[in-house]
Structures are given as structure tokens and as C-alpha cells.
CSV table of C-alpha atoms and ligand atoms in Angstrom, one decimal:
chain,number,residue,atom,x,y,z
A,1,UNK,CA,23.5,6.5,18.7
A,2,UNK,CA,23.3,7.4,15.0
A,3,UNK,CA,26.7,7.9,13.7
A,4,UNK,CA,26.1,11.4,12.4
A,5,UNK,CA,29.4,11.4,10.6
A,6,UNK,CA,28.6,8.4,8.5
A,7,UNK,CA,25.2,9.8,7.7
A,8,UNK,CA,26.4,13.2,6.7
A,9,UNK,CA,29.2,11.9,4.7
A,10,UNK,CA,27.0,9.5,2.7
A,11,UNK,CA,23.6,11.0,2.5
A,12,UNK,CA,24.1,12.4,-1.0
A,13,UNK,CA,25.1,9.0,-2.2
A,14,UNK,CA,22.1,7.4,-0.5
A,15,UNK,CA,19.9,9.7,-2.6
A,16,UNK,CA,21.8,9.2,-5.8
A,17,UNK,CA,21.4,5.5,-5.4
A,18,UNK,CA,17.6,5.8,-4.8
A,19,UNK,CA,17.3,7.9,-7.9
A,20,UNK,CA,18.9,5.1,-9.9
A,21,UNK,CA,16.5,2.6,-8.5
A,22,UNK,CA,13.6,4.9,-9.4
A,23,UNK,CA,14.7,5.0,-13.0
A,24,UNK,CA,13.8,1.3,-13.3
A,25,UNK,CA,10.2,1.0,-14.4
A,26,UNK,CA,9.3,-2.1,-12.3
A,27,UNK,CA,5.6,-2.1,-13.0
A,28,UNK,CA,4.2,-5.4,-11.9
A,29,UNK,CA,0.7,-5.0,-13.4
A,30,UNK,CA,2.1,-5.0,-17.0
A,31,UNK,CA,4.1,-8.0,-18.2
A,32,UNK,CA,5.9,-5.8,-20.8
A,33,UNK,CA,8.0,-4.5,-17.9
A,34,UNK,CA,9.1,-8.0,-16.7
A,35,UNK,CA,12.8,-7.3,-17.4
A,36,UNK,CA,12.7,-4.1,-15.4
A,37,UNK,CA,11.0,-5.9,-12.5
A,38,UNK,CA,14.0,-8.3,-12.5
A,39,UNK,CA,16.4,-5.4,-12.8
A,40,UNK,CA,14.9,-3.8,-9.8
A,41,UNK,CA,15.2,-7.0,-7.8
A,42,UNK,CA,18.9,-7.3,-8.8
A,43,UNK,CA,19.5,-3.7,-7.8
A,44,UNK,CA,18.2,-4.4,-4.3
A,45,UNK,CA,20.2,-7.6,-4.1
A,46,UNK,CA,23.4,-5.9,-5.1
A,47,UNK,CA,22.9,-3.1,-2.5
A,48,UNK,CA,22.1,-5.6,0.2
A,49,UNK,CA,25.4,-7.4,-0.6
A,50,UNK,CA,27.4,-4.2,-0.6
A,51,UNK,CA,25.9,-3.2,2.7
A,52,UNK,CA,27.0,-6.5,4.3
A,53,UNK,CA,24.0,-8.8,4.2
A,54,UNK,CA,24.6,-12.6,3.9
A,55,UNK,CA,22.7,-15.3,1.9
A,56,UNK,CA,21.4,-12.6,-0.4
A,57,UNK,CA,19.3,-14.2,-3.2
A,58,UNK,CA,16.8,-13.3,-5.8
A,59,UNK,CA,14.3,-16.0,-5.2
A,60,UNK,CA,12.4,-17.1,-8.3
A,61,UNK,CA,8.6,-17.6,-8.0
A,62,UNK,CA,6.0,-18.4,-10.6
A,63,UNK,CA,5.6,-14.6,-10.8
A,64,UNK,CA,8.1,-11.9,-9.9
A,65,UNK,CA,11.1,-12.7,-7.8
A,66,UNK,CA,11.5,-12.0,-4.1
A,67,UNK,CA,14.8,-10.5,-2.8
A,68,UNK,CA,16.0,-12.2,0.4
A,69,UNK,CA,19.0,-11.3,2.6
A,70,UNK,CA,20.0,-11.6,6.2
A,71,UNK,CA,22.5,-10.7,8.9
A,72,UNK,CA,22.5,-13.1,11.8
A,73,UNK,CA,24.8,-11.7,14.4
A,74,UNK,CA,23.7,-13.9,17.3
A,75,UNK,CA,20.9,-16.5,17.5
A,76,UNK,CA,20.1,-15.4,21.0
A,77,UNK,CA,19.3,-11.9,20.0
A,78,UNK,CA,15.9,-10.9,18.5
A,79,UNK,CA,15.4,-10.9,14.7
A,80,UNK,CA,13.6,-8.2,12.7
A,81,UNK,CA,12.1,-9.2,9.4
A,82,UNK,CA,12.0,-6.2,7.1
A,83,UNK,CA,9.3,-6.4,4.4
A,84,UNK,CA,8.7,-4.1,1.5
A,85,UNK,CA,8.1,-4.0,-2.2
A,86,UNK,CA,10.2,-2.9,-5.2
A,87,UNK,CA,7.3,-3.1,-7.7
A,88,UNK,CA,5.3,0.0,-8.6
A,89,UNK,CA,1.9,0.9,-9.9
A,90,UNK,CA,1.5,1.7,-13.6
A,91,UNK,CA,2.3,5.4,-14.4
A,92,UNK,CA,-0.5,6.1,-16.8
A,93,UNK,CA,-1.9,8.7,-17.6
A,94,UNK,CA,1.6,9.9,-18.6
A,95,UNK,CA,0.4,13.3,-19.8
A,96,UNK,CA,-0.6,14.3,-16.3
A,97,UNK,CA,3.0,14.0,-15.0
A,98,UNK,CA,4.9,17.3,-14.8
A,99,UNK,CA,8.1,15.4,-15.3
A,100,UNK,CA,8.4,11.8,-16.6
A,101,UNK,CA,7.6,9.1,-14.0
A,102,UNK,CA,10.9,7.2,-14.4
A,103,UNK,CA,13.2,10.3,-14.7
A,104,UNK,CA,13.2,11.3,-11.0
A,105,UNK,CA,13.6,15.0,-10.4
A,106,UNK,CA,13.7,16.9,-7.1
A,107,UNK,CA,11.6,20.0,-6.6
A,108,UNK,CA,10.0,21.9,-3.7
A,109,UNK,CA,6.3,21.8,-2.8
A,110,UNK,CA,4.3,23.7,-0.2
A,111,UNK,CA,4.4,20.6,2.0
A,112,UNK,CA,8.0,19.6,1.2
A,113,UNK,CA,10.0,22.9,1.4
A,114,UNK,CA,13.2,20.8,1.6
A,115,UNK,CA,12.4,19.2,-1.7
A,116,UNK,CA,10.7,16.0,-2.8
A,117,UNK,CA,11.7,13.3,-5.3
A,118,UNK,CA,9.1,13.1,-8.1
A,119,UNK,CA,8.9,9.6,-9.6
A,120,UNK,CA,6.6,6.6,-9.7
A,121,UNK,CA,7.5,4.5,-6.6
A,122,UNK,CA,9.3,7.3,-4.9
A,123,UNK,CA,7.1,6.9,-1.8
A,124,UNK,CA,5.3,3.6,-2.6
A,125,UNK,CA,7.5,1.8,-1.9
A,126,UNK,CA,11.1,2.1,-3.3
A,127,UNK,CA,11.9,5.3,-1.3
A,128,UNK,CA,10.8,3.6,1.9
A,129,UNK,CA,12.4,0.2,1.1
A,130,UNK,CA,15.7,2.0,0.4
A,131,UNK,CA,15.7,3.7,3.8
A,132,UNK,CA,16.0,0.2,5.3
A,133,UNK,CA,18.8,-0.8,3.0
A,134,UNK,CA,20.7,2.4,3.9
A,135,UNK,CA,20.0,2.2,7.6
A,136,UNK,CA,21.3,-1.3,7.5
A,137,UNK,CA,24.4,-0.2,5.6
A,138,UNK,CA,24.9,2.5,8.2
A,139,UNK,CA,24.5,0.1,11.2
A,140,UNK,CA,26.9,-2.4,9.6
A,141,UNK,CA,29.5,0.2,8.7
A,142,UNK,CA,29.5,1.7,12.1
A,143,UNK,CA,29.2,-1.6,13.9
A,144,UNK,CA,26.0,-0.7,15.6
A,145,UNK,CA,23.6,-3.4,14.3
A,146,UNK,CA,22.2,-4.5,17.7
A,147,UNK,CA,20.2,-7.6,16.6
A,148,UNK,CA,19.6,-9.9,13.7
A,149,UNK,CA,17.9,-8.7,10.6
A,150,UNK,CA,16.2,-10.4,7.6
A,151,UNK,CA,15.0,-8.7,4.4
A,152,UNK,CA,12.2,-9.9,2.2
A,153,UNK,CA,11.5,-7.4,-0.6
A,154,UNK,CA,8.9,-8.6,-3.1
A,155,UNK,CA,7.8,-7.6,-6.6
A,156,UNK,CA,4.1,-8.2,-6.6
A,157,UNK,CA,2.6,-6.2,-3.8
A,158,UNK,CA,0.7,-3.9,-6.2
A,159,UNK,CA,-0.9,-6.9,-7.8
A,160,UNK,CA,-2.0,-8.7,-4.7
A,161,UNK,CA,1.2,-10.6,-3.6
A,162,UNK,CA,0.0,-13.7,-5.2
A,163,UNK,CA,3.3,-15.7,-5.0
A,164,UNK,CA,4.6,-14.3,-1.7
A,165,UNK,CA,2.1,-16.3,0.4
A,166,UNK,CA,3.3,-19.7,-0.9
A,167,UNK,CA,6.9,-18.5,-0.6
A,168,UNK,CA,6.4,-17.6,3.1
A,169,UNK,CA,4.7,-21.0,3.8
A,170,UNK,CA,7.6,-22.8,2.0
A,171,UNK,CA,10.2,-20.8,3.9
A,172,UNK,CA,8.9,-20.7,7.5
A,173,UNK,CA,12.3,-21.7,8.9
A,174,UNK,CA,14.3,-19.1,6.9
A,175,UNK,CA,11.8,-16.4,7.8
A,176,UNK,CA,11.8,-17.1,11.6
A,177,UNK,CA,11.8,-13.7,13.3
A,178,UNK,CA,10.3,-11.8,16.3
A,179,UNK,CA,8.5,-9.1,14.3
A,180,UNK,CA,7.9,-7.8,10.8
A,181,UNK,CA,8.9,-4.2,10.2
A,182,UNK,CA,7.3,-2.5,7.3
A,183,UNK,CA,7.6,1.0,5.9
A,184,UNK,CA,4.8,1.3,3.4
A,185,UNK,CA,2.3,3.5,5.0
A,186,UNK,CA,1.9,7.2,5.9
A,187,UNK,CA,2.4,9.6,8.8
A,188,UNK,CA,-0.2,12.4,9.4
A,189,UNK,CA,2.3,15.2,8.6
A,190,UNK,CA,6.0,15.9,8.9
A,191,UNK,CA,5.4,17.6,12.2
A,192,UNK,CA,2.9,15.1,13.3
A,193,UNK,CA,4.3,11.5,13.3
A,194,UNK,CA,1.9,8.6,13.5
A,195,UNK,CA,2.0,4.8,13.2
A,196,UNK,CA,-0.7,2.9,11.5
A,197,UNK,CA,-2.1,0.1,13.6
A,198,UNK,CA,-4.5,-1.2,11.1
A,199,UNK,CA,-4.9,-1.9,7.4
A,200,UNK,CA,-8.1,-2.5,5.5
A,201,UNK,CA,-8.6,-5.7,3.5
A,202,UNK,CA,-9.7,-5.8,-0.1
A,203,UNK,CA,-12.2,-7.6,-2.4
A,204,UNK,CA,-11.6,-6.8,-6.0
A,205,UNK,CA,-13.9,-8.0,-8.8
A,206,UNK,CA,-14.4,-7.4,-12.5
A,207,UNK,CA,-17.9,-7.4,-13.8
A,208,UNK,CA,-19.3,-7.9,-17.3
A,209,UNK,CA,-22.8,-7.1,-18.5
A,210,UNK,CA,-23.7,-8.8,-21.7
A,211,UNK,CA,-26.7,-7.6,-23.8
A,212,UNK,CA,-27.4,-8.4,-27.4
A,213,UNK,CA,-25.0,-10.7,-29.3
A,214,UNK,CA,-23.6,-7.7,-31.3
A,215,UNK,CA,-23.3,-3.9,-31.2
A,216,UNK,CA,-26.6,-2.5,-32.6
A,217,UNK,CA,-27.8,0.6,-34.4
A,218,UNK,CA,-29.0,2.7,-31.5
A,219,UNK,CA,-31.8,4.2,-33.6
A,220,UNK,CA,-33.1,0.9,-35.0
A,221,UNK,CA,-32.9,-1.1,-31.7
A,222,UNK,CA,-32.4,1.6,-29.0
A,223,UNK,CA,-35.4,1.7,-26.6
A,224,UNK,CA,-36.3,-1.9,-27.2
A,225,UNK,CA,-33.2,-3.7,-26.1
A,226,UNK,CA,-31.5,-3.4,-22.7
A,227,UNK,CA,-28.3,-1.3,-23.1
A,228,UNK,CA,-25.5,-3.0,-21.1
A,229,UNK,CA,-23.9,0.4,-20.2
A,230,UNK,CA,-27.2,1.9,-19.0
A,231,UNK,CA,-27.8,-1.3,-17.0
A,232,UNK,CA,-24.4,-1.4,-15.5
A,233,UNK,CA,-24.4,2.2,-14.5
A,234,UNK,CA,-27.7,1.7,-12.7
A,235,UNK,CA,-26.5,-1.5,-11.0
A,236,UNK,CA,-23.4,0.3,-9.8
A,237,UNK,CA,-25.4,3.3,-8.6
A,238,UNK,CA,-27.7,1.0,-6.6
A,239,UNK,CA,-24.8,-0.4,-4.6
A,240,UNK,CA,-25.1,2.6,-2.2
A,241,UNK,CA,-28.4,3.5,-0.5
A,242,UNK,CA,-29.5,7.0,0.3
A,243,UNK,CA,-27.3,7.1,3.4
A,244,UNK,CA,-24.3,5.9,1.4
A,245,UNK,CA,-24.4,2.5,3.1
A,246,UNK,CA,-23.5,-0.4,0.9
A,247,UNK,CA,-26.7,-2.1,-0.2
A,248,UNK,CA,-25.3,-5.7,-0.5
A,249,UNK,CA,-27.3,-7.9,1.9
A,250,UNK,CA,-25.1,-9.2,4.7
A,251,UNK,CA,-22.2,-6.8,3.8
A,252,UNK,CA,-22.0,-5.4,7.3
A,253,UNK,CA,-22.8,-8.5,9.3
A,254,UNK,CA,-19.2,-9.2,10.5
A,255,UNK,CA,-18.1,-5.5,10.7
A,256,UNK,CA,-16.5,-4.9,14.1
A,257,UNK,CA,-17.8,-1.7,15.6
A,258,UNK,CA,-15.3,0.3,17.7
A,259,UNK,CA,-16.1,1.0,21.3
A,260,UNK,CA,-16.8,4.7,22.1
A,261,UNK,CA,-13.3,4.9,23.7
A,262,UNK,CA,-11.6,3.5,20.6
A,263,UNK,CA,-13.5,5.8,18.4
A,264,UNK,CA,-12.6,8.8,20.5
A,265,UNK,CA,-8.9,7.7,20.4
A,266,UNK,CA,-9.1,7.5,16.6
A,267,UNK,CA,-10.4,11.0,16.4
A,268,UNK,CA,-7.6,12.4,18.5
A,269,UNK,CA,-5.5,12.5,15.3
A,270,UNK,CA,-5.3,16.0,14.0
A,271,UNK,CA,-7.4,16.4,10.8
A,272,UNK,CA,-8.1,19.6,8.9
A,273,UNK,CA,-11.2,19.1,6.7
A,274,UNK,CA,-10.7,22.4,4.9
A,275,UNK,CA,-7.1,21.6,4.0
A,276,UNK,CA,-8.2,18.1,2.9
A,277,UNK,CA,-10.9,19.6,0.5
A,278,UNK,CA,-8.5,22.2,-0.7
A,279,UNK,CA,-5.8,19.7,-1.5
A,280,UNK,CA,-8.2,17.7,-3.6
A,281,UNK,CA,-10.0,20.7,-5.1
A,282,UNK,CA,-13.4,19.4,-4.0
A,283,UNK,CA,-16.3,21.4,-2.5
A,284,UNK,CA,-17.5,18.7,-0.2
A,285,UNK,CA,-16.5,15.3,1.1
A,286,UNK,CA,-18.7,12.3,0.6
A,287,UNK,CA,-19.4,9.1,2.5
A,288,UNK,CA,-21.3,6.9,4.8
A,289,UNK,CA,-23.7,8.9,7.0
A,290,UNK,CA,-22.9,8.9,10.6
A,291,UNK,CA,-19.1,8.8,10.1
A,292,UNK,CA,-16.4,11.4,9.5
A,293,UNK,CA,-13.5,11.3,7.1
A,294,UNK,CA,-11.0,9.5,9.4
A,295,UNK,CA,-13.6,6.9,10.3
A,296,UNK,CA,-14.8,6.5,6.7
A,297,UNK,CA,-11.2,5.7,5.5
A,298,UNK,CA,-10.0,4.0,8.7
A,299,UNK,CA,-12.6,1.8,10.2
A,300,UNK,CA,-15.5,1.5,7.8
A,301,UNK,CA,-15.8,-0.7,4.7
A,302,UNK,CA,-16.3,0.9,1.3
A,303,UNK,CA,-17.2,0.1,-2.3
A,304,UNK,CA,-15.8,1.9,-5.3
A,305,UNK,CA,-15.9,1.6,-9.0
A,306,UNK,CA,-12.2,1.8,-10.3
A,307,UNK,CA,-12.9,1.7,-14.0
A,308,UNK,CA,-15.8,1.4,-16.4
A,309,UNK,CA,-15.8,0.8,-20.1
A,310,UNK,CA,-17.7,-0.3,-23.1
A,311,UNK,CA,-19.2,1.0,-26.3
A,312,UNK,CA,-17.7,3.7,-28.5
A,313,UNK,CA,-15.1,6.1,-26.9
A,314,UNK,CA,-13.3,7.2,-30.1
A,315,UNK,CA,-13.5,10.7,-31.6
A,316,UNK,CA,-16.9,12.0,-32.8
A,317,UNK,CA,-20.2,10.2,-32.4
A,318,UNK,CA,-21.1,6.6,-33.3
A,319,UNK,CA,-24.7,5.8,-32.7
A,320,UNK,CA,-24.3,2.4,-31.2
A,321,UNK,CA,-26.0,0.3,-28.6
A,322,UNK,CA,-23.1,-1.7,-27.3
A,323,UNK,CA,-23.2,-5.4,-26.8
A,324,UNK,CA,-21.2,-5.4,-23.6
A,325,UNK,CA,-20.1,-3.2,-20.7
A,326,UNK,CA,-17.5,-3.8,-18.0
A,327,UNK,CA,-16.4,-2.4,-14.7
A,328,UNK,CA,-13.7,-3.0,-12.0
A,329,UNK,CA,-15.0,-2.7,-8.5
A,330,UNK,CA,-13.1,-2.7,-5.2
A,331,UNK,CA,-14.3,-3.1,-1.7
A,332,UNK,CA,-12.1,-2.1,1.3
A,333,UNK,CA,-12.8,-4.3,4.3
A,334,UNK,CA,-12.4,-3.9,8.0
A,335,UNK,CA,-12.1,-6.4,10.8
A,336,UNK,CA,-13.8,-9.0,10.9
A,337,UNK,CA,-14.9,-9.1,7.3
A,338,UNK,CA,-13.1,-11.6,5.0
A,339,UNK,CA,-12.5,-11.1,1.4
A,340,UNK,CA,-13.8,-14.5,0.3
A,341,UNK,CA,-17.2,-14.1,1.9
A,342,UNK,CA,-17.6,-10.5,0.8
A,343,UNK,CA,-16.7,-11.4,-2.8
A,344,UNK,CA,-19.4,-14.1,-2.7
A,345,UNK,CA,-22.0,-11.8,-1.2
A,346,UNK,CA,-21.2,-9.2,-3.9
A,347,UNK,CA,-21.5,-11.8,-6.7
A,348,UNK,CA,-24.8,-13.2,-5.4
A,349,UNK,CA,-26.3,-9.7,-5.1
A,350,UNK,CA,-24.9,-8.3,-8.3
A,351,UNK,CA,-26.2,-11.3,-10.3
A,352,UNK,CA,-29.6,-11.0,-8.6
A,353,UNK,CA,-30.2,-7.4,-9.5
A,354,UNK,CA,-29.5,-7.8,-13.2
A,355,UNK,CA,-32.6,-7.2,-15.3
A,356,UNK,CA,-33.9,-10.0,-17.5
A,357,UNK,CA,-32.5,-8.6,-20.8
A,358,UNK,CA,-28.8,-9.1,-19.8
A,359,UNK,CA,-26.4,-11.7,-18.5
A,360,UNK,CA,-23.9,-10.8,-15.8
A,361,UNK,CA,-20.5,-12.3,-15.0
A,362,UNK,CA,-18.6,-11.5,-11.9
A,363,UNK,CA,-14.9,-12.4,-12.0
A,364,UNK,CA,-13.1,-12.2,-8.6
A,365,UNK,CA,-9.5,-10.8,-8.6
A,366,UNK,CA,-7.0,-10.9,-5.8
A,367,UNK,CA,-8.1,-10.1,-2.3
A,368,UNK,CA,-6.6,-9.3,1.1
A,369,UNK,CA,-7.6,-9.5,4.7
A,370,UNK,CA,-7.9,-6.6,7.1
A,371,UNK,CA,-5.5,-6.4,10.1
A,372,UNK,CA,-5.1,-4.6,13.4
A,373,UNK,CA,-1.7,-4.5,14.9
A,374,UNK,CA,-1.0,-4.3,18.7
A,375,UNK,CA,0.0,-0.9,20.2
A,376,UNK,CA,1.4,-2.4,23.4
A,377,UNK,CA,3.9,-4.8,22.0
A,378,UNK,CA,7.7,-4.3,22.4
A,379,UNK,CA,7.9,-3.7,18.7
A,380,UNK,CA,5.2,-1.0,18.6
A,381,UNK,CA,6.8,0.6,21.7
A,382,UNK,CA,10.2,0.5,20.0
A,383,UNK,CA,8.8,2.2,16.9
A,384,UNK,CA,7.0,4.8,19.0
A,385,UNK,CA,10.2,5.5,20.9
A,386,UNK,CA,12.3,5.6,17.8
A,387,UNK,CA,10.0,8.2,16.1
A,388,UNK,CA,9.7,10.2,19.3
A,389,UNK,CA,13.5,10.4,19.4
A,390,UNK,CA,13.9,11.6,15.8
A,391,UNK,CA,10.7,13.7,15.4
A,392,UNK,CA,10.8,15.1,18.9
A,393,UNK,CA,7.1,14.1,19.3
A,394,UNK,CA,5.4,10.9,20.3
A,395,UNK,CA,3.6,9.3,17.3
A,396,UNK,CA,-0.1,8.9,17.4
A,397,UNK,CA,-1.6,5.5,16.5
A,398,UNK,CA,-3.8,5.7,13.4
A,399,UNK,CA,-5.7,3.4,11.0
A,400,UNK,CA,-4.5,3.3,7.4
A,401,UNK,CA,-7.1,3.1,4.7
A,402,UNK,CA,-5.0,1.1,2.2
A,403,UNK,CA,-4.2,-2.5,2.1
A,404,UNK,CA,-1.0,-4.6,2.3
A,405,UNK,CA,-2.5,-8.1,1.7
A,406,UNK,CA,0.4,-10.1,3.0
A,407,UNK,CA,0.3,-8.7,6.5
A,408,UNK,CA,-2.6,-10.9,7.5
A,409,UNK,CA,-0.7,-13.9,6.2
A,410,UNK,CA,2.4,-13.1,8.2
A,411,UNK,CA,0.3,-13.4,11.2
A,412,UNK,CA,-1.6,-16.5,10.2
A,413,UNK,CA,1.2,-18.5,8.7
A,414,UNK,CA,4.3,-17.2,10.3
A,415,UNK,CA,2.8,-16.2,13.6
A,416,UNK,CA,4.4,-12.8,13.2
A,417,UNK,CA,2.9,-9.4,14.1
A,418,UNK,CA,3.9,-6.4,12.0
A,419,UNK,CA,4.8,-2.8,12.9
A,420,UNK,CA,3.8,-0.3,10.2
A,421,UNK,CA,6.4,2.3,10.6
A,422,UNK,CA,5.8,4.3,7.4
A,423,UNK,CA,7.2,7.7,6.6
A,424,UNK,CA,5.1,8.8,3.6
A,425,UNK,CA,2.3,11.4,3.5
A,426,UNK,CA,-1.1,10.6,2.1
A,427,UNK,CA,-0.7,13.7,-0.1
A,428,UNK,CA,2.4,12.2,-1.7
A,429,UNK,CA,0.2,11.1,-4.7
A,430,UNK,CA,0.8,7.4,-4.4
A,431,UNK,CA,-0.8,5.6,-7.3
A,432,UNK,CA,-1.4,9.0,-8.9
A,433,UNK,CA,0.4,11.1,-11.4
A,434,UNK,CA,3.3,13.1,-9.8
A,435,UNK,CA,4.0,10.7,-7.0
A,436,UNK,CA,6.7,12.1,-4.8
A,437,UNK,CA,8.6,11.5,-1.5
A,438,UNK,CA,10.0,14.2,0.7
A,439,UNK,CA,13.7,14.3,1.2
A,440,UNK,CA,12.9,15.1,4.8
A,441,UNK,CA,10.9,11.9,5.0
A,442,UNK,CA,13.6,9.8,3.3
A,443,UNK,CA,16.3,11.0,5.6
A,444,UNK,CA,14.1,10.9,8.7
A,445,UNK,CA,13.4,7.3,7.9
A,446,UNK,CA,17.1,6.4,7.6
A,447,UNK,CA,17.7,8.1,11.0
A,448,UNK,CA,14.8,6.5,12.7
A,449,UNK,CA,15.2,2.9,11.7
A,450,UNK,CA,18.5,2.3,13.7
A,451,UNK,CA,16.7,3.6,16.8
A,452,UNK,CA,13.9,1.0,16.2
A,453,UNK,CA,16.5,-1.7,16.1
A,454,UNK,CA,18.2,-0.4,19.3
A,455,UNK,CA,15.0,0.0,21.3
A,456,UNK,CA,13.5,-3.2,20.1
A,457,UNK,CA,16.6,-5.1,21.1
A,458,UNK,CA,16.5,-3.4,24.5
A,459,UNK,CA,12.8,-4.0,25.1
A,460,UNK,CA,13.0,-7.7,24.1
A,461,UNK,CA,15.7,-8.4,26.7
B,1,BES,N1,1.5,1.1,0.4
B,1,BES,C1,0.2,0.8,-0.1
B,1,BES,C2,-0.8,0.6,1.0
B,1,BES,C3,-1.0,1.8,1.9
B,1,BES,C4,-0.8,3.1,1.5
B,1,BES,C5,-1.4,1.5,3.2
B,1,BES,C6,-1.0,4.1,2.4
B,1,BES,C7,-1.7,2.6,4.1
B,1,BES,C8,-1.4,3.9,3.7
B,1,BES,C9,0.3,-0.5,-1.0
B,1,BES,O1,1.4,-0.4,-1.9
B,1,BES,C10,-0.9,-0.5,-1.8
B,1,BES,O2,-1.1,0.3,-2.6
B,1,BES,N2,-1.7,-1.6,-1.7
B,1,BES,C11,-2.7,-1.9,-2.5
B,1,BES,C12,-3.0,-3.3,-2.4
B,1,BES,C13,-3.7,-4.0,-3.5
B,1,BES,C14,-3.0,-3.7,-4.9
B,1,BES,C15,-3.8,-5.5,-3.3
B,1,BES,C16,-3.9,-1.0,-2.2
B,1,BES,O3,-4.1,-0.7,-1.0
B,1,BES,O4,-4.7,-0.7,-3.1
B,2,MN,MN1,3.1,0.1,-1.0
B,3,MN,MN1,0.7,0.8,-3.6
């Protein structure tokens, strides 16, 4: 079905184009990169037009623009809505990159003997979005697009998709489809394909602990005035009990427990604990008692401090009792928790455990709801069959630990289920220094996507 000639003749160009996209530092968290964010949106727009999409548009929002495009070949055929994001995480700390984050280079790794592209966004998500653009180009050029397709590629996924929700609600008609197809997740390994059938939700808060009205001499006042950093450290430490359960009252109330059968199915995924520890250079894993790594990252909620600051961090010693301390804290949520409730529970608890000598402020950031996607729908079965065709192995359903906040809204507002047909690896260093994406994975994605379209169209008939 795949036109191997077209693929072979154009695959080098596909890669060259992706490298050009990766050179644009479209970091959504930092407004200094606004013009690059717009440049990345325009890059996608141009490539969709060249590939043959209609009604291609860079849609303005109050934040970063959304790239839309479509190819409607017949209203009676099914429609696939492809979603992805062209924005990337910040690249700092830069000194930990072996090659600069926005100067993509290709080198081999133990896991990627065919080579991997090293660049911020290579895997998350530009490399994976670009597979769709090129698969579409290929289907158009070889006249094998079997159904309708719509593209919606946004620029704020890494900062909570704030403006995509309102855009979807305002564009319900334009976004009408049968399923959302997303490549922004991982497979277990290159010889072990899998499809995520769940994503965790997210509550994200920033906390501030305020002590005395100014920084103080730690000799003159230390010991007599609560130190906000000491207090904050103790408060954060108290968020997990001795079993590493989260100590916020009510936190687990709505958590859906898996049946024994579901739990057994989840644990059928191959997992090598020794290799996992070796990859991360850690002597032991950590987590909630009673659960293993796959469960801790797939079906259990978590709480992590993402950053903590305050006081003097310059060179040498400054004997100071700081006036304030801060932290950013994230909680990953599972069905049926909801981010609003969890944020409120956190706030109430965090404020209640503050000692009398300090004031505490909890500032909620963006959130996202957990989702579980069906594994018996035509779209899932199409993805399964497509991957089986190109990998030579049936993919295993897995639960992804990360979040894609908009997926719950697709379901709630557009009535659309998603299929998470990702091709990255968890070890591809997403959000970390030296992010990369295997050439094998990039090309495998381009080959697999047309099969998804074919099988989905057939199964929907
Ligand atoms: N692509 C990831 C999510 C992901 C990665 C899901 C691997 C499953 C497996 C996405 O870009 C991401 O990083 N999401 C953020 C969401 C947040 C910024 C609102 C996350 O999970 O931290
Ligand atoms: Mn992503
Ligand atoms: Mn990401």
C-alpha cells in the first residue's frame, strides 16, 4: 500500500525539512521566543499547503497561533483529525547539551544504532508532527489518501493548551471528525510497539512561604524567627507519608482502582527494572508502597516538587535568613480525579500545615484531566493493525504517565475519542538535555500513518 518508491526517493528530503523545523526555537514558556513560535507555525502551514491541504490557516488566538488545514475528499467518508504541537520545552540548562539544542545533529546511540536526531523538540513533538505532514504528502502525491483529514497543530501544549480549548469550542463545525489521531507519546521499545490508552491529568501549583518582612542576619535572628526555606522544605517533605502515599486528606477519594484483570494486563508489558535503573544511573527506584514502576507511572497519582528557590544562591557564603521561599509542585492525576478538586485539596492542606510564624500563598497554574481511551474502537483497532503491519508485531496497550491536557476536552466538547499512536521512546530525553528522536522511529511513523488511514477507512465502512 505504501508507495515505496515515493518514500525512498523523498526520505532524505523529509529529514532535511524536519531539521529545518527543529532549528526554530519555538519555546512557548518564554515570551522572548514569540517570533520563533510564529515562524514554526508558518513553517507547518507552508508544508501543509505544499503537501496539498486546503483551507490552511495560521489561526490567531490570545496566545500562540494554531495551524489548521484539511483535505476533504468526500463528506461520506470518515474524517481523521490529526492533533499535535509545534511548541517545545525550554532547553535550559544549555551546558548539559552535547550539541546545541537548536542545531540538530544526527548521531548513533546504543538504543538507536541507525542514528537519532538530537534537538529540542525532536521527539516532543516536532518530529512526530512532521511524520503526519509527510505521510499526508505521500498519500496525496500517490493518490492514496483514503478518507478526509484535518490538521490542528498548536503552539501551547507545553504550557497547558490555554487557548486551544476556547478555539475548539468556537470551531466545533470546522473540527467535525470521527476520531483524533495523536502522535505525542511513546512505544515501549523499537522492537516492542505499544499504544498508550491512557494519560494522566495534572494539577500544577506554585507556593510561596513568607516569613519576616526582610532578609535577616542569620546570627542575630536565626533560631528565633521561622526560616521560610526550612519551613517549606519540611512542608514539602510532609506531603508523602512513610509508605510514600500522598498525605493530603481526600487526595485518593476518587482514584479509580483497576480490577485484578486490568492490573494483570498492564503488567504484561515488558519491563526491565535493571535496565531502567542503569539508564538513569540510580541504585534503586522509589515510589508508593504496594505498586511497581509501571503502576506508579501509569495508574497511580503522584506529587513532585519541580523547582524550589529562595535565599542566597550566589558564590560564597552569605549568612542570611531569607524572607521568602518558593516552590513549584505538580500532581499527576488518574481517573476519576479532577484537577480543580485536587488543586483545592492541596491548597487547603498546604495552608493548614503552615506554622504560625509564616504566611503561605498557593497559586494554581494550568491543569489537565486524566483520560482513558478505548481499545476496542475502530480507530484503536486501525492503529493496532497499522503498527502490526509495519513493526511485524501487535502493539501492546499501555498507560502513558505524561499528560496531554486537551485530550479530555476533545472528548467533552467535541465528542471525539483520541488514539495515541506515538512513536517516541521514554528514553529519548523529552524535556531533558539531549532530547533526541530515532531515525528509525521517524521513518517508521511515516510508513505506519498511511496504514492507519487505510484500515480506519475500511473498519468504519
Ligand atoms: N508529549 C508529552 C506528554 C507525554 C509524553 C505523554 C510521553 C505520554 C508519554 C507532552 O508534550 C507533555 O510534555 N505534556 C506536559 C503537559 C503539561 C505541560 C501541561 C506534561 O506531561 O508535563
Ligand atoms: Mn508532547
Ligand atoms: Mn512535552
